[in-house]
Coordinates of C-alpha atoms and ligand atoms in Angstrom, one line a residue:
M1 CA -22.9 6.3 -42.2
L2 CA -21.3 5.1 -45.4
D3 CA -23.2 2.9 -47.9
T4 CA -23.2 -0.7 -47.0
K5 CA -20.3 -2.6 -48.7
V6 CA -19.8 -5.5 -46.3
T7 CA -22.8 -7.1 -44.7
K8 CA -22.1 -10.7 -45.3
L9 CA -18.5 -11.7 -45.5
E10 CA -17.4 -13.7 -48.6
L11 CA -15.4 -16.6 -47.1
K12 CA -14.1 -19.7 -48.8
D13 CA -14.7 -21.4 -45.4
P14 CA -17.7 -19.8 -43.7
S15 CA -17.2 -21.9 -40.6
L16 CA -14.3 -19.6 -39.7
L17 CA -16.7 -16.9 -38.9
E18 CA -17.4 -18.2 -35.4
T19 CA -19.5 -16.3 -32.9
R20 CA -19.5 -18.6 -30.0
A21 CA -17.0 -18.8 -27.1
Y22 CA -14.4 -21.6 -27.3
I23 CA -14.2 -23.2 -23.8
N24 CA -12.8 -26.7 -23.0
G25 CA -12.8 -27.8 -26.6
A26 CA -16.5 -26.9 -27.0
W27 CA -18.3 -24.0 -28.8
V28 CA -20.4 -22.3 -26.2
E29 CA -23.4 -20.2 -27.1
G30 CA -24.4 -17.9 -24.3
E31 CA -27.8 -16.2 -23.9
A32 CA -26.1 -12.8 -23.9
T33 CA -24.5 -11.6 -27.1
F34 CA -22.9 -8.3 -28.3
P35 CA -22.7 -6.8 -31.8
V36 CA -19.5 -6.6 -33.8
H37 CA -19.5 -3.8 -36.4
N38 CA -17.4 -3.0 -39.4
P39 CA -15.7 0.4 -38.6
A40 CA -15.6 1.4 -42.3
T41 CA -19.4 1.1 -42.9
G42 CA -21.0 0.7 -39.5
D43 CA -22.5 -2.6 -40.8
L44 CA -23.3 -5.3 -38.2
I45 CA -21.1 -8.3 -39.0
A46 CA -22.2 -10.7 -36.2
N47 CA -23.6 -11.0 -32.7
V48 CA -21.0 -12.7 -30.5
T49 CA -21.5 -14.7 -27.3
D50 CA -20.8 -12.5 -24.2
I51 CA -18.9 -14.4 -21.5
D52 CA -19.2 -12.9 -18.0
I53 CA -17.2 -13.2 -14.8
E54 CA -18.8 -16.6 -13.9
G55 CA -18.1 -17.9 -17.4
T56 CA -14.5 -16.7 -17.0
R57 CA -14.2 -18.5 -13.7
Q58 CA -15.4 -21.7 -15.2
T59 CA -13.0 -21.3 -18.1
I60 CA -10.1 -20.8 -15.7
D61 CA -11.1 -24.0 -14.0
V62 CA -11.0 -26.1 -17.2
A63 CA -7.7 -24.5 -18.2
Y64 CA -6.3 -25.4 -14.8
A65 CA -7.6 -29.0 -15.2
A66 CA -5.9 -29.4 -18.6
K67 CA -2.5 -28.1 -17.7
K68 CA -1.0 -31.2 -16.2
E69 CA -1.5 -33.4 -19.3
W70 CA -0.5 -30.7 -21.7
A71 CA 2.7 -30.0 -19.8
A72 CA 3.4 -33.8 -19.7
Q73 CA 3.5 -33.9 -23.5
T74 CA 7.0 -33.6 -25.0
G75 CA 8.1 -30.3 -26.6
K76 CA 8.2 -32.2 -29.9
E77 CA 4.5 -33.3 -29.5
R78 CA 3.4 -29.8 -28.6
G79 CA 5.6 -28.3 -31.4
A80 CA 3.9 -30.6 -33.9
I81 CA 0.5 -29.4 -33.0
L82 CA 1.6 -25.7 -33.2
R83 CA 3.2 -26.4 -36.6
K84 CA -0.1 -27.8 -37.8
W85 CA -1.8 -24.7 -36.5
F86 CA 0.7 -22.5 -38.4
D87 CA 0.0 -24.4 -41.6
L88 CA -3.7 -24.0 -41.2
M89 CA -3.4 -20.3 -40.6
V90 CA -1.4 -19.9 -43.7
E91 CA -3.7 -22.0 -45.8
N92 CA -6.7 -19.9 -44.5
A93 CA -4.9 -16.5 -44.6
D94 CA -7.3 -15.0 -47.1
D95 CA -10.4 -15.8 -45.0
L96 CA -8.7 -14.7 -41.8
A97 CA -7.7 -11.4 -43.4
T98 CA -11.3 -10.9 -44.6
I99 CA -12.6 -11.4 -41.0
L100 CA -9.9 -9.1 -39.7
T101 CA -10.5 -6.3 -42.2
A102 CA -14.2 -6.5 -41.5
E103 CA -14.0 -6.1 -37.8
M104 CA -10.9 -3.8 -37.5
G105 CA -10.9 -1.9 -40.8
K106 CA -7.3 -2.2 -41.9
P107 CA -6.8 -2.7 -45.7
W108 CA -7.1 -6.3 -46.7
A109 CA -3.5 -6.6 -47.9
E110 CA -2.3 -5.2 -44.6
A111 CA -4.7 -7.6 -42.7
R112 CA -3.3 -10.5 -44.6
G113 CA 0.2 -9.3 -43.7
E114 CA -0.9 -9.4 -40.1
I115 CA -2.2 -12.9 -40.4
L116 CA 1.2 -14.1 -41.7
Y117 CA 3.0 -12.0 -39.0
G118 CA 0.8 -13.7 -36.3
A119 CA 1.4 -17.1 -37.9
S120 CA 5.1 -16.5 -37.8
F121 CA 5.0 -16.5 -34.0
I122 CA 3.2 -19.9 -34.0
E123 CA 5.8 -21.2 -36.4
W124 CA 8.7 -19.8 -34.4
F125 CA 7.5 -21.3 -31.1
A126 CA 6.6 -24.6 -32.7
E127 CA 10.3 -24.9 -33.2
E128 CA 11.3 -23.4 -29.8
A129 CA 9.0 -26.0 -28.0
K130 CA 11.8 -28.6 -28.5
R131 CA 14.5 -26.3 -27.0
I132 CA 13.4 -25.5 -23.5
Y133 CA 16.8 -26.3 -21.9
G134 CA 17.7 -26.3 -18.2
D135 CA 21.2 -26.3 -16.8
V136 CA 23.7 -28.5 -14.9
I137 CA 25.7 -26.6 -12.3
P138 CA 28.9 -28.1 -10.8
G139 CA 28.2 -29.0 -7.2
H140 CA 29.3 -26.8 -4.4
Q141 CA 30.3 -29.8 -2.3
R142 CA 31.8 -33.2 -3.4
D143 CA 28.5 -35.1 -2.8
K144 CA 26.2 -32.5 -4.3
R145 CA 24.9 -32.3 -7.8
I146 CA 22.7 -29.3 -9.0
V147 CA 20.3 -29.4 -12.0
V148 CA 18.2 -26.5 -13.1
L149 CA 14.7 -27.3 -14.6
K150 CA 12.5 -25.0 -16.7
Q151 CA 8.8 -25.7 -16.1
P152 CA 5.6 -24.0 -17.5
V153 CA 4.1 -21.5 -15.2
G154 CA 0.6 -23.0 -15.7
V155 CA -2.6 -21.1 -16.6
V156 CA -2.1 -17.9 -18.6
G157 CA -4.7 -15.1 -18.8
S158 CA -4.4 -13.0 -22.0
I159 CA -5.9 -9.6 -22.7
T160 CA -5.3 -8.0 -26.1
P161 CA -6.2 -4.9 -28.1
W162 CA -8.2 -4.2 -31.2
N163 CA -5.4 -2.9 -33.4
F164 CA -3.8 -6.3 -34.2
P165 CA -6.6 -8.7 -33.3
N166 CA -4.7 -11.8 -34.6
A167 CA -1.0 -11.1 -34.1
M168 CA -1.2 -9.8 -30.5
I169 CA -2.8 -13.1 -29.5
A170 CA -0.4 -15.2 -31.6
R171 CA 2.6 -13.5 -30.0
K172 CA 1.4 -14.7 -26.6
V173 CA -0.3 -18.0 -27.2
G174 CA 2.6 -19.3 -29.3
P175 CA 5.2 -19.4 -26.5
A176 CA 2.6 -20.2 -23.8
L177 CA 1.4 -23.4 -25.5
A178 CA 4.9 -24.3 -26.7
V179 CA 6.3 -24.6 -23.1
G180 CA 3.2 -26.4 -21.8
C181 CA 1.0 -23.6 -20.4
T182 CA -2.7 -23.5 -20.9
F183 CA -4.4 -20.3 -22.1
V184 CA -7.5 -18.2 -21.5
A185 CA -7.7 -15.5 -24.2
R186 CA -9.9 -12.4 -23.8
P187 CA -9.9 -10.4 -27.0
A188 CA -11.0 -6.8 -27.3
T189 CA -14.7 -6.3 -27.5
L190 CA -14.4 -4.5 -30.8
T191 CA -12.5 -7.3 -32.5
P192 CA -13.3 -10.8 -31.2
L193 CA -13.9 -12.6 -34.5
S194 CA -10.2 -12.9 -35.4
A195 CA -9.5 -14.7 -32.1
L196 CA -12.4 -17.0 -32.6
A197 CA -11.3 -17.9 -36.1
M198 CA -7.8 -18.7 -34.6
A199 CA -9.5 -21.1 -32.2
V200 CA -11.4 -22.8 -35.0
L201 CA -8.1 -23.6 -36.6
G202 CA -6.4 -24.5 -33.3
E203 CA -9.1 -27.1 -32.7
R204 CA -8.5 -28.5 -36.2
A205 CA -4.8 -28.6 -35.5
G206 CA -5.4 -30.8 -32.5
I207 CA -4.9 -28.5 -29.6
P208 CA -6.5 -30.6 -26.7
A209 CA -9.6 -29.5 -24.9
G210 CA -9.0 -26.9 -22.2
V211 CA -5.5 -25.9 -23.5
L212 CA -6.7 -23.0 -25.6
N213 CA -9.9 -21.1 -24.6
V214 CA -11.3 -17.9 -26.1
I215 CA -13.8 -15.9 -24.1
P216 CA -15.2 -12.9 -25.9
G217 CA -17.3 -10.3 -24.0
T218 CA -18.0 -6.8 -23.0
D219 CA -17.2 -6.8 -19.3
S220 CA -13.5 -6.0 -19.8
S221 CA -12.9 -4.7 -16.3
G222 CA -14.9 -7.5 -14.6
V223 CA -13.3 -10.3 -16.6
G224 CA -9.9 -8.7 -16.3
N225 CA -10.2 -8.5 -12.6
E226 CA -11.2 -12.2 -12.4
L227 CA -8.2 -13.2 -14.5
C228 CA -5.9 -11.0 -12.3
T229 CA -7.3 -12.2 -8.9
N230 CA -8.1 -15.9 -9.5
D231 CA -5.3 -17.8 -7.9
K232 CA -5.5 -20.6 -10.5
V233 CA -4.1 -18.1 -13.0
A234 CA -0.3 -18.1 -12.8
K235 CA 0.3 -15.3 -15.2
I236 CA -1.2 -12.3 -17.0
T237 CA 0.0 -11.3 -20.5
F238 CA -1.4 -8.0 -21.7
T239 CA -1.1 -5.7 -24.7
G240 CA -2.8 -2.4 -24.6
S241 CA -2.6 1.0 -22.9
T242 CA -0.3 1.9 -20.0
R243 CA -3.4 3.0 -18.1
V244 CA -5.0 -0.5 -18.2
G245 CA -1.6 -2.1 -17.7
Q246 CA -1.4 -0.3 -14.4
I247 CA -4.8 -1.4 -13.4
L248 CA -3.9 -5.0 -14.1
M249 CA -0.7 -4.8 -12.2
R250 CA -2.5 -3.5 -9.1
Q251 CA -5.1 -6.3 -9.4
A252 CA -2.6 -9.0 -9.9
A253 CA -0.5 -7.9 -6.9
G254 CA -2.8 -9.8 -4.5
T255 CA -1.7 -13.2 -5.9
I256 CA 1.8 -12.1 -7.0
K257 CA 1.1 -13.0 -10.6
K258 CA 3.7 -13.0 -13.3
M259 CA 3.1 -10.1 -15.6
S260 CA 4.0 -9.5 -19.3
L261 CA 3.0 -6.0 -20.3
E262 CA 3.2 -4.5 -23.8
L263 CA 2.0 -1.0 -23.3
G264 CA 1.8 2.4 -24.8
G265 CA 4.5 4.1 -26.8
N266 CA 5.5 7.5 -28.0
A267 CA 8.2 6.7 -30.5
P268 CA 10.7 9.4 -31.6
F269 CA 11.8 9.3 -35.3
I270 CA 15.0 11.3 -35.8
V271 CA 16.5 12.4 -39.1
F272 CA 20.1 13.7 -39.0
D273 CA 21.8 15.9 -41.5
D274 CA 23.9 13.0 -42.8
A275 CA 20.9 10.8 -43.5
D276 CA 19.7 9.6 -46.9
V277 CA 16.6 11.8 -46.9
D278 CA 14.7 9.8 -49.4
A279 CA 15.2 6.7 -47.4
A280 CA 14.2 8.5 -44.2
V281 CA 11.0 9.7 -45.9
D282 CA 10.2 6.1 -46.9
G283 CA 10.9 4.9 -43.4
A284 CA 8.8 7.7 -41.8
M285 CA 5.9 6.7 -44.1
I286 CA 5.9 3.1 -42.7
A287 CA 6.7 4.0 -39.1
K288 CA 4.0 6.7 -39.0
F289 CA 1.2 5.5 -41.3
R290 CA 1.2 1.7 -40.9
N291 CA -2.2 0.6 -39.6
N292 CA -3.3 4.2 -40.0
G293 CA -1.0 5.2 -37.2
Q294 CA -2.7 2.8 -34.8
T295 CA 0.3 0.8 -33.6
C296 CA 2.2 1.2 -30.3
V297 CA 5.4 1.5 -32.2
C298 CA 4.3 4.2 -34.6
A299 CA 6.5 7.3 -35.0
N300 CA 4.7 9.8 -32.7
R301 CA 7.3 12.6 -32.8
I302 CA 9.5 13.3 -35.9
Y303 CA 12.6 15.3 -35.2
V304 CA 14.5 16.6 -38.3
Q305 CA 17.9 18.3 -38.1
A306 CA 17.8 21.9 -39.4
G307 CA 20.0 21.2 -42.5
V308 CA 17.5 18.8 -44.1
Y309 CA 14.3 19.9 -42.4
D310 CA 12.7 21.7 -45.4
E311 CA 13.7 19.0 -47.8
F312 CA 12.3 16.2 -45.6
A313 CA 9.1 18.1 -44.8
A314 CA 8.3 18.8 -48.4
K315 CA 9.1 15.2 -49.5
L316 CA 7.1 13.7 -46.7
A317 CA 4.0 15.8 -47.5
E318 CA 4.4 14.8 -51.2
K319 CA 4.6 11.1 -50.3
T320 CA 1.4 11.2 -48.2
K321 CA -0.4 12.0 -51.4
D322 CA 0.2 8.3 -52.3
L323 CA -1.9 7.2 -49.4
N324 CA -5.4 6.1 -50.6
V325 CA -8.0 6.3 -47.8
G326 CA -11.1 4.1 -48.0
N327 CA -12.9 0.9 -47.1
G328 CA -10.3 -1.8 -46.5
F329 CA -11.9 -4.1 -49.0
G330 CA -11.5 -1.5 -51.8
D331 CA -8.8 -2.0 -54.5
G332 CA -5.6 -0.1 -53.9
I333 CA -6.7 1.2 -50.5
T334 CA -3.7 1.8 -48.2
T335 CA -5.5 3.5 -45.3
G336 CA -8.7 2.3 -43.6
P337 CA -10.9 4.1 -41.1
L338 CA -9.9 4.9 -37.5
I339 CA -11.4 2.4 -35.1
N340 CA -14.1 4.7 -33.6
D341 CA -15.3 8.2 -33.1
A342 CA -13.1 8.6 -29.9
A343 CA -10.0 7.9 -32.0
V344 CA -11.1 10.6 -34.5
A345 CA -11.7 13.1 -31.6
K346 CA -8.2 12.5 -30.2
V347 CA -6.6 13.1 -33.6
E348 CA -8.6 16.3 -34.1
E349 CA -7.6 17.5 -30.6
H350 CA -3.9 16.9 -31.2
I351 CA -4.1 18.8 -34.5
S352 CA -6.1 21.7 -33.2
D353 CA -3.8 22.1 -30.1
A354 CA -0.7 22.1 -32.3
V355 CA -2.2 24.7 -34.8
S356 CA -3.3 26.9 -31.9
K357 CA 0.3 26.9 -30.6
G358 CA 1.8 27.8 -34.0
A359 CA 2.1 24.6 -36.0
T360 CA 1.3 24.5 -39.8
V361 CA -0.8 21.9 -41.5
T362 CA 1.1 21.1 -44.8
M363 CA -1.0 18.0 -45.7
G364 CA -4.5 16.7 -44.6
G365 CA -5.6 18.0 -41.2
K366 CA -9.2 17.1 -41.2
R367 CA -11.8 14.3 -41.5
S368 CA -12.0 12.7 -45.0
D369 CA -14.9 13.5 -47.3
L370 CA -15.7 9.8 -47.0
G371 CA -17.3 10.6 -43.7
G372 CA -17.5 8.1 -40.8
T373 CA -14.1 7.7 -39.1
F374 CA -12.0 8.2 -42.1
F375 CA -9.3 10.8 -41.7
E376 CA -6.8 12.5 -44.0
P377 CA -3.2 11.6 -43.5
T378 CA -1.8 14.7 -41.9
V379 CA 1.7 16.4 -41.8
L380 CA 2.4 19.2 -39.3
T381 CA 5.4 21.5 -39.4
G382 CA 6.7 24.0 -36.9
V383 CA 5.8 21.6 -34.0
T384 CA 7.2 22.5 -30.6
R385 CA 7.7 20.7 -27.3
D386 CA 4.8 22.6 -25.6
M387 CA 2.2 20.9 -27.9
V388 CA 0.2 17.8 -26.8
V389 CA 1.6 15.8 -29.7
A390 CA 5.0 16.0 -28.1
K391 CA 3.8 14.2 -24.9
D392 CA 0.7 12.1 -25.7
E393 CA 0.4 9.1 -28.1
T394 CA -1.8 10.2 -31.0
F395 CA -2.6 6.7 -32.2
G396 CA -3.6 8.1 -35.6
P397 CA -2.3 9.4 -39.0
V398 CA -0.6 12.6 -37.8
A399 CA 3.1 13.3 -38.5
P400 CA 4.3 16.2 -36.4
L401 CA 7.7 17.5 -37.5
F402 CA 10.1 19.1 -34.9
K403 CA 13.3 20.9 -36.0
F404 CA 16.5 20.4 -34.0
E405 CA 20.1 21.6 -34.2
E406 CA 22.4 19.4 -32.0
E407 CA 22.6 15.6 -31.5
D408 CA 22.6 15.9 -27.7
D409 CA 19.5 18.1 -27.8
V410 CA 17.5 15.7 -29.9
V411 CA 18.5 12.7 -27.8
A412 CA 17.4 14.5 -24.7
M413 CA 14.1 15.4 -26.3
A414 CA 13.6 11.9 -27.6
N415 CA 14.1 10.5 -24.1
D416 CA 11.9 13.1 -22.5
S417 CA 9.0 10.7 -22.2
E418 CA 7.6 8.2 -19.6
F419 CA 7.4 5.8 -22.5
G420 CA 10.3 3.8 -24.1
L421 CA 8.9 1.2 -26.5
A422 CA 10.4 2.0 -30.0
S423 CA 12.7 4.7 -31.4
Y424 CA 13.9 5.3 -34.9
F425 CA 16.7 7.3 -36.5
Y426 CA 18.4 7.8 -39.8
S427 CA 22.1 8.5 -40.0
R428 CA 25.1 7.2 -42.2
D429 CA 27.7 8.2 -39.6
L430 CA 28.7 4.9 -37.9
A431 CA 30.0 6.5 -34.8
R432 CA 26.8 8.5 -34.5
V433 CA 24.7 5.4 -35.0
W434 CA 26.4 3.7 -32.0
R435 CA 26.3 6.9 -29.8
V436 CA 22.6 7.5 -30.5
A437 CA 21.4 3.9 -30.4
E438 CA 23.1 3.4 -27.0
A439 CA 21.7 6.6 -25.7
L440 CA 18.0 6.2 -26.7
E441 CA 15.8 5.0 -23.8
S442 CA 13.7 2.4 -25.6
G443 CA 13.4 -1.4 -25.8
M444 CA 13.7 -1.3 -29.6
V445 CA 15.6 1.0 -32.0
G446 CA 15.2 1.1 -35.8
V447 CA 18.4 2.3 -37.4
N448 CA 17.8 3.4 -41.0
T449 CA 14.5 1.5 -41.1
G450 CA 11.0 2.3 -40.1
L451 CA 9.8 -1.3 -39.7
I452 CA 11.3 -3.3 -36.9
S453 CA 8.7 -5.8 -35.9
T454 CA 9.6 -9.5 -36.4
E455 CA 9.1 -12.8 -34.6
V456 CA 12.9 -13.3 -34.4
A457 CA 13.6 -10.3 -32.2
P458 CA 12.6 -9.6 -28.6
F459 CA 9.7 -7.1 -28.8
G460 CA 9.1 -4.9 -25.8
G461 CA 9.7 -1.6 -24.0
V462 CA 11.2 0.1 -21.0
K463 CA 9.9 2.7 -18.6
Q464 CA 6.1 2.8 -18.7
S465 CA 6.0 0.9 -22.0
G466 CA 5.9 -2.4 -20.3
L467 CA 7.6 -5.5 -18.8
G468 CA 9.0 -8.5 -20.5
R469 CA 9.7 -9.4 -24.2
E470 CA 7.7 -11.2 -26.8
G471 CA 9.0 -13.2 -29.7
S472 CA 12.6 -14.4 -30.3
K473 CA 14.6 -17.0 -28.4
Y474 CA 13.8 -15.0 -25.3
G475 CA 10.1 -15.2 -25.8
T476 CA 9.5 -18.4 -23.8
E477 CA 11.2 -17.1 -20.6
D478 CA 8.2 -15.2 -19.4
F479 CA 6.1 -18.4 -19.5
L480 CA 8.6 -20.6 -17.6
E481 CA 9.5 -21.1 -13.9
M482 CA 13.1 -22.0 -13.0
K483 CA 13.6 -24.7 -10.4
Y484 CA 16.8 -26.3 -9.2
L485 CA 17.4 -29.7 -7.7
C486 CA 20.2 -30.0 -5.2
M487 CA 21.0 -33.7 -4.9
G488 CA 23.1 -34.9 -1.9
E489 CA 24.7 -38.2 -0.9
I490 CA 26.2 -38.6 -4.4
Q491 CA 29.3 -40.4 -3.1
Ligands
NDP1 N1 2.9 -2.3 -26.6 C1 2.2 -2.8 -27.5 O1 2.6 -3.8 -28.2 C2 0.8 -2.3 -27.8 C3 0.3 -1.2 -27.1 N2 -1.0 -0.7 -27.4 C4 -1.5 0.5 -26.7 O2 -2.9 0.3 -26.4 C5 -3.6 1.5 -26.7 C6 -4.6 1.3 -27.8 O3 -5.3 0.1 -27.6 P1 -6.6 0.0 -26.8 O4 -7.3 -1.3 -27.1 O5 -7.4 1.3 -26.9 O6 -6.0 -0.1 -25.3 P2 -6.8 -0.5 -24.0 O7 -5.8 -0.6 -23.0 O8 -8.0 0.4 -23.8 O9 -7.5 -2.0 -24.3 C7 -6.6 -3.0 -24.4 C8 -7.4 -4.3 -23.9 O10 -7.6 -4.1 -22.6 C9 -9.0 -4.3 -22.3 N3 -9.4 -3.5 -21.1 C10 -9.8 -2.2 -21.1 N4 -10.0 -1.9 -19.8 C11 -9.7 -2.9 -19.0 C12 -9.7 -3.2 -17.6 N5 -10.1 -2.2 -16.7 N6 -9.4 -4.4 -17.2 C13 -9.0 -5.4 -18.0 N7 -9.0 -5.2 -19.4 C14 -9.3 -4.0 -19.9 C15 -9.7 -3.9 -23.5 O11 -11.0 -4.5 -23.5 P3 -12.2 -3.8 -24.3 O12 -11.7 -3.5 -25.7 O13 -13.2 -4.8 -24.3 O14 -12.5 -2.6 -23.6 C16 -8.8 -4.5 -24.6 O15 -9.0 -5.8 -24.8 C17 -2.6 2.5 -27.0 O16 -2.1 3.1 -25.9 C18 -1.4 1.6 -27.6 O17 -0.2 2.3 -27.5 C19 -1.8 -1.3 -28.3 C20 -1.2 -2.3 -29.1 C21 0.1 -2.9 -28.9
LIG2 O1 1.1 -2.0 -32.0 C1 0.9 -3.2 -31.9 O2 -0.1 -3.7 -31.5 C2 1.9 -4.1 -32.4 O3 2.8 -4.4 -31.3 C3 2.6 -3.5 -33.5 S1 3.7 -4.5 -34.3 O4 4.0 -5.7 -33.5 O5 3.1 -4.9 -35.6 O6 4.9 -3.7 -34.5

């Protein structure tokens, strides 16, 4: 493994590196712990308390006990606490970024960007907390009056992935707490430290005991099953693979839980003849290589119209030379390690399959000389629909270029997937922009941009990419129940 660069994290506030579980406003140290390693070096960062099924059950109980008083607070009161939490996240962004880079590997600047992105959801829902409006409906009879109330669903169980260990929790806990729900967060085993640091700041912001709980651990399936089957949990919110999302849906069916699922993707990225090719190359660099290709909205299939294919392919390969692979704490590093050996194996499998079926590697194509799980940013040309990269999400730094002739054909190819999270295309023909944007089967479409994620818009997918939306003015809906009062005898 690589030489040791990060063994003890240099933090302005070392108390943010918390290794205990946060349950009912207390820091709980269990007998069982599990190691968290730095994927860039293999260094042990910390040993973290391992909460099991029984601990999860107890945590659900305290979240259930806390929900009535938290829901009774006004939106303004809850919003003020969330606003304070946002302020503390921003003030401590450097330390939160250091913890995130250490446990997940992304370059420090990108990690700090994630911290601010995650914080933006807390800020947004601090404001939305005051705007949970109901409705007044004209009575259907002279003596009737009808009022619609919006009320918090109750206890929310949250399961999140390793690739955005701060923002994926923030995107859920923000709306949940804003509307008056209580929250049990189970972060990924690989990256619990960011979630625990968020809880340190949440406690300082004044979140009451039992409202926010963070239960790190290794028994993902056992804890997940408890969250899904415990009838004190009203809702499950999950971000991760479609495979696990399907497991959770089946488990939650027994108690008809509400489900928010942000699942897998396989985003098409289309470049038409009339596009600004240089802009399209810049967009593809972001859409493909952000977070080392480890995002659910990464461009997984790049379709380029025949007239600009060679120009685009050459310019993209040239641009990838600007990517600087290395330890995320290094100066000027743009691309960190892949999360683990399994991720490297999947990338290698996708490349070897494509090459065996006729694709050409024009850039990268193999593990980095740095060793470990570092991998060279890769561009493939001559990619065809029979290759694995056309069907499966690579979740790594591989840009497969497909050539196409006609608009109808590329839209059909783009839609030929069980996934429908994000799509991207570049065109300067306004009529084409509307035709293609309306025809693409995805929850989000980037038009002449490769970066679409923001707290102000409703993030989510269609088909097997998930259920529900996160962020935006729509983001509270999934944490609310609607109830109407029909009042009679109003003479
Ligand atoms: N739509 C979106 O916004 C996003 C989608 N994804 C998708 O997730 C995948 C990559 O992330 P990855 O972490 O590998 O995804 P996984 O689905 O494997 O894991 C996601 C989370 O689910 C937990 N988990 C795993 N198995 C179970 C189970 N049986 N019951 C309950 N929880 C379980 C994991 O815990 P543990 O880590 O402890 O095993 C982790 O916390 C890709 O497919 C990507 O597209 C990722 C991020 C965002
Ligand atoms: O892939 C993910 O985990 C995130 O949803 C990506 S994004 O929100 O930063 O686009």
